[in-house]
PDB file of C-alpha atoms in Angstrom:
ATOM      1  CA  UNK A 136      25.453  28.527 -32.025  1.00  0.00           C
ATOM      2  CA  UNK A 137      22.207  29.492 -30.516  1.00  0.00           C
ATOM      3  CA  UNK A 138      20.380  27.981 -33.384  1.00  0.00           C
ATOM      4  CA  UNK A 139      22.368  24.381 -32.439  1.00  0.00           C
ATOM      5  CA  UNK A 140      21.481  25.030 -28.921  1.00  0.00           C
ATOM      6  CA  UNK A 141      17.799  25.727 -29.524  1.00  0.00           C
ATOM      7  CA  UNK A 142      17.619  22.473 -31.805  1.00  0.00           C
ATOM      8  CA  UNK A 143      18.789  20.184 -28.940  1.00  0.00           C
ATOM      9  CA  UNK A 144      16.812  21.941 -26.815  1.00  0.00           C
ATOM     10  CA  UNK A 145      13.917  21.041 -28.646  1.00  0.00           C
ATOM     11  CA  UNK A 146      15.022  16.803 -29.152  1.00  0.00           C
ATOM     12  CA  UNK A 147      15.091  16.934 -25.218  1.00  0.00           C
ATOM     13  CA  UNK A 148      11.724  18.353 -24.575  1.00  0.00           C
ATOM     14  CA  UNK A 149      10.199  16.000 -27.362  1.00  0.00           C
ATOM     15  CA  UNK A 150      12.038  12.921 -25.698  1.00  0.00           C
ATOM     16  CA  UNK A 151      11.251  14.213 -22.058  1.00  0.00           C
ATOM     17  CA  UNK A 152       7.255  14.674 -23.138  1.00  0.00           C
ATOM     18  CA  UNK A 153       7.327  11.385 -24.682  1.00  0.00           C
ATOM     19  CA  UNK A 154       8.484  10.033 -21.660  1.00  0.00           C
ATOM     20  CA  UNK A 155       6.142  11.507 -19.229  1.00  0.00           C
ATOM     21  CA  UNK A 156       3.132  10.598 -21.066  1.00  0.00           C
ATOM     22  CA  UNK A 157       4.341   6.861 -21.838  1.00  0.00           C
ATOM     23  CA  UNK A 158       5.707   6.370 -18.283  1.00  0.00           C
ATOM     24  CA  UNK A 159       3.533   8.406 -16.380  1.00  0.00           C
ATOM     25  CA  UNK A 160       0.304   9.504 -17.335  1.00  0.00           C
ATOM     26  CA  UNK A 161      -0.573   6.139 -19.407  1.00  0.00           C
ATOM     27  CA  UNK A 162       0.031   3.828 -16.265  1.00  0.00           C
ATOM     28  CA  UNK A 163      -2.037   6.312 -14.228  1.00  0.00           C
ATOM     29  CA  UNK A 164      -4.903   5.761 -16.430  1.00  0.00           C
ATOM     30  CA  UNK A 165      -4.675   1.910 -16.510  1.00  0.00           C
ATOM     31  CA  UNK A 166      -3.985   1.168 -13.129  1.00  0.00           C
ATOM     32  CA  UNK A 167       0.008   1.084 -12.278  1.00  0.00           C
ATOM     33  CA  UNK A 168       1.046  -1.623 -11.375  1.00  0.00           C
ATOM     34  CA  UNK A 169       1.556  -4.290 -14.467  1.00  0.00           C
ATOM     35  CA  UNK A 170       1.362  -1.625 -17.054  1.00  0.00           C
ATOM     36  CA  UNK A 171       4.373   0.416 -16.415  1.00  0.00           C
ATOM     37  CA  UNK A 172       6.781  -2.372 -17.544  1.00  0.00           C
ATOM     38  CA  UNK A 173       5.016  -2.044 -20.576  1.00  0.00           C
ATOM     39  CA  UNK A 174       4.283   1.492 -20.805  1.00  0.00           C
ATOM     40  CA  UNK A 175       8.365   1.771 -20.565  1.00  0.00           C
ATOM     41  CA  UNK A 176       9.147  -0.193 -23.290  1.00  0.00           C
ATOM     42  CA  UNK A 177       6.470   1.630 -25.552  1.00  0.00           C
ATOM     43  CA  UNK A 178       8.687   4.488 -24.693  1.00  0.00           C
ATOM     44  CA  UNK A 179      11.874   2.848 -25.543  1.00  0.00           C
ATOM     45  CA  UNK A 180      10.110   1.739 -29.067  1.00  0.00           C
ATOM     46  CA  UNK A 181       8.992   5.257 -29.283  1.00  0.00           C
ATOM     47  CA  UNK A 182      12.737   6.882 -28.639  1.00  0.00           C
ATOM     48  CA  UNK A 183      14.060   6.051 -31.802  1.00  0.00           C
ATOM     49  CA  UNK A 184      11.396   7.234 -34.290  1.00  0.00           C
ATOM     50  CA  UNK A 185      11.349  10.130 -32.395  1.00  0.00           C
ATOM     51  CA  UNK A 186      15.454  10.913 -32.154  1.00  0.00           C
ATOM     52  CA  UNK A 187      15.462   9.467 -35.905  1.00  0.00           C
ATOM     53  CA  UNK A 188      12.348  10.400 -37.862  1.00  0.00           C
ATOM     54  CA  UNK A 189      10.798  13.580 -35.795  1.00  0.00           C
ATOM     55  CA  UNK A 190      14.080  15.204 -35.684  1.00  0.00           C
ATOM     56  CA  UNK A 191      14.286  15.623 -38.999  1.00  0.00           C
ATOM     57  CA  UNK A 192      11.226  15.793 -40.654  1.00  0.00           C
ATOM     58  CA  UNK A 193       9.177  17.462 -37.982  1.00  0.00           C
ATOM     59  CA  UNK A 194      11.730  19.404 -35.508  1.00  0.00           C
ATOM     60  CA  UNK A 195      14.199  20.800 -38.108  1.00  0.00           C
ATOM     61  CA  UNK A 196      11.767  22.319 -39.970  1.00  0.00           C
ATOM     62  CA  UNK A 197       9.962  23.679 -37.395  1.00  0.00           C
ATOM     63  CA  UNK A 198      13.300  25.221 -35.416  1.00  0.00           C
ATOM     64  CA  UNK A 199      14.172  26.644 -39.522  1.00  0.00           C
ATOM     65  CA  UNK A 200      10.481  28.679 -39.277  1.00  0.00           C
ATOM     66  CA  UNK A 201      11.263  29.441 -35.910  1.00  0.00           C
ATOM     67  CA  UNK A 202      14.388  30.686 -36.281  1.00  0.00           C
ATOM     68  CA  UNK A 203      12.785  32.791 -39.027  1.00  0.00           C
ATOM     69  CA  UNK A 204      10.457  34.345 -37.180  1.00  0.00           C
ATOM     70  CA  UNK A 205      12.748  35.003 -34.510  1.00  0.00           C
ATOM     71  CA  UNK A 206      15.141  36.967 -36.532  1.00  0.00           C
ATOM     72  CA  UNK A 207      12.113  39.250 -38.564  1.00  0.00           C
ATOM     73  CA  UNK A 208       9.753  39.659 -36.021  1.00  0.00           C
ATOM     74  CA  UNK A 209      10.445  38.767 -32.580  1.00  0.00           C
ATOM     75  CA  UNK A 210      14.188  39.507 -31.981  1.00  0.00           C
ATOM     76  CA  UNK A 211      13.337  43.248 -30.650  1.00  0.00           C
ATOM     77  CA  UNK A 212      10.264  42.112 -28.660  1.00  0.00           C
ATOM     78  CA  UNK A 213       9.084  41.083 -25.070  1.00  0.00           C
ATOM     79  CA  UNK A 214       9.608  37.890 -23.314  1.00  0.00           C
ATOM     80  CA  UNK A 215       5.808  37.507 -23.517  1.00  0.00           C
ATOM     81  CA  UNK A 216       5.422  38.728 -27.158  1.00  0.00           C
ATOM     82  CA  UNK A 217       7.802  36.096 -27.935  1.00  0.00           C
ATOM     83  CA  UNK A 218       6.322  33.491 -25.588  1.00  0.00           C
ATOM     84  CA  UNK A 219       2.639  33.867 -27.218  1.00  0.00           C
ATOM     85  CA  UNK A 220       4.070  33.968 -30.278  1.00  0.00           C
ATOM     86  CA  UNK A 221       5.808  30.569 -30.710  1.00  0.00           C
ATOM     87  CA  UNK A 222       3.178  28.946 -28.638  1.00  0.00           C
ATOM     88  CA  UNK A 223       0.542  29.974 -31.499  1.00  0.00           C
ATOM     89  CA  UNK A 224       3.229  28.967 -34.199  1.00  0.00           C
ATOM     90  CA  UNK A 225       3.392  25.190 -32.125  1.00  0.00           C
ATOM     91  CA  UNK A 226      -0.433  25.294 -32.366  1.00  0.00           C
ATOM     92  CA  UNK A 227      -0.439  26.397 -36.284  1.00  0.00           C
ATOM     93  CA  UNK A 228       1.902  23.957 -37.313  1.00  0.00           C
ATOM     94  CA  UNK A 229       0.782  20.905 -35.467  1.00  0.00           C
ATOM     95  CA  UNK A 230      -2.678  21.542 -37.325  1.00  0.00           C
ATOM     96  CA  UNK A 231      -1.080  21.575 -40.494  1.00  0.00           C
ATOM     97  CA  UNK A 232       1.056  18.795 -40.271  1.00  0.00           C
ATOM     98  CA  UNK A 233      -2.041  16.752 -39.292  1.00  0.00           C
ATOM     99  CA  UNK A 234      -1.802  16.472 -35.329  1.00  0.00           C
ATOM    100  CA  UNK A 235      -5.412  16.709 -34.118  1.00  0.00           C
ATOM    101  CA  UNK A 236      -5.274  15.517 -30.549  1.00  0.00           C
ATOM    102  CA  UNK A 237      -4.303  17.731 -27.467  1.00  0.00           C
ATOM    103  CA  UNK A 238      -0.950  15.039 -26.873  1.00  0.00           C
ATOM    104  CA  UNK A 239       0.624  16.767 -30.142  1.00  0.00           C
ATOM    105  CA  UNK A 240      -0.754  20.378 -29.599  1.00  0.00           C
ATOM    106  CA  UNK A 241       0.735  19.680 -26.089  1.00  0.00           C
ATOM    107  CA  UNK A 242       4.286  18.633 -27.421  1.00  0.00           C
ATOM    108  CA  UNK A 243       4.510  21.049 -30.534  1.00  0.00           C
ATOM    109  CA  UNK A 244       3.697  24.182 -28.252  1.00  0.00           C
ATOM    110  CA  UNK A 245       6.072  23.128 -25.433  1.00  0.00           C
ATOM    111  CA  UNK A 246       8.802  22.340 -27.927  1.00  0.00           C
ATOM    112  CA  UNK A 247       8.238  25.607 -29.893  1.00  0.00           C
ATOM    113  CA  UNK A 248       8.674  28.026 -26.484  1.00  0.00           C
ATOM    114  CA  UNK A 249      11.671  25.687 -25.541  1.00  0.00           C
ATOM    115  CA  UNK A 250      13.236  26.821 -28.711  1.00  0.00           C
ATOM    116  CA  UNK A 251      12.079  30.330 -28.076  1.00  0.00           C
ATOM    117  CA  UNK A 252      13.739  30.353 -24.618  1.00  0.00           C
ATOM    118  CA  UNK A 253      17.070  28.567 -25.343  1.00  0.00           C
ATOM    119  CA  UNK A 254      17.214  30.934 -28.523  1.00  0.00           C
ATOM    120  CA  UNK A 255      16.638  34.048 -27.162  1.00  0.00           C
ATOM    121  CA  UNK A 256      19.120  36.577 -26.585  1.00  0.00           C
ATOM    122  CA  UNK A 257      19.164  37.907 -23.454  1.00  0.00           C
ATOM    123  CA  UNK A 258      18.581  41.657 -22.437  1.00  0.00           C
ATOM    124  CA  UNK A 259      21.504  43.162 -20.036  1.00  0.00           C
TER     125      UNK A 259
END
């Protein structure tokens, strides 16, 4: 169940990030006013790779090696231990999978401690 929960957790971060920089940051940098129209509909082009394609080539497999190094190492931990920990496994993975620009070190390391926080078992 948390595994499920952690998983969605992850598509909405990717689709939220995705959003921000298409919608946001991109018009910012071009001046705003004609380019959001088109800035929105990059995003809308860019949903469904992302919901289709990243989910399960890039996120699955990245929530399965979480998940694994949740359960051997990080289970018994800190907050922060975990927190440091999937933030360098976002990092690590993004530069193997070929991601060289700060946008997807950016997204992988946000959507790696989402999964760490919606996965996590909490302490009473």
């Amino acid at each position: 169940m948390k595994f499920g929960l952690g998983f969605l957790t992850t598509y909405l971060v990717a689709i939220i990030f995705i959003f921000i920089n298409n919608c946001i940051v991109v018009p910012l940098q071009a001046g705003f006013s004609s380019v959001f129209i088109d800035s929105f509909l990059g995003f809308i082009r860019e949903l469904l790779p992302t919901v289709i394609l990243s989910g399960w080539i890039y996120l699955l497999p990245c929530c399965l090696i979480g998940e694994l190094l949740y359960r051997v190492f990080i289970r018994n931990r800190g907050f922060i231990t975990g927190l440091i920990s999937f933030g360098l496994l976002g990092i690590v993975l993004t530069l193997l999978i070929g991601g060289r620009s700060i946008y997807s070190l950016l997204l992988a390391t946000a959507v790696a401690i989402s999964f760490y926080i919606a996965r996590r078992e909490k302490k009473i």
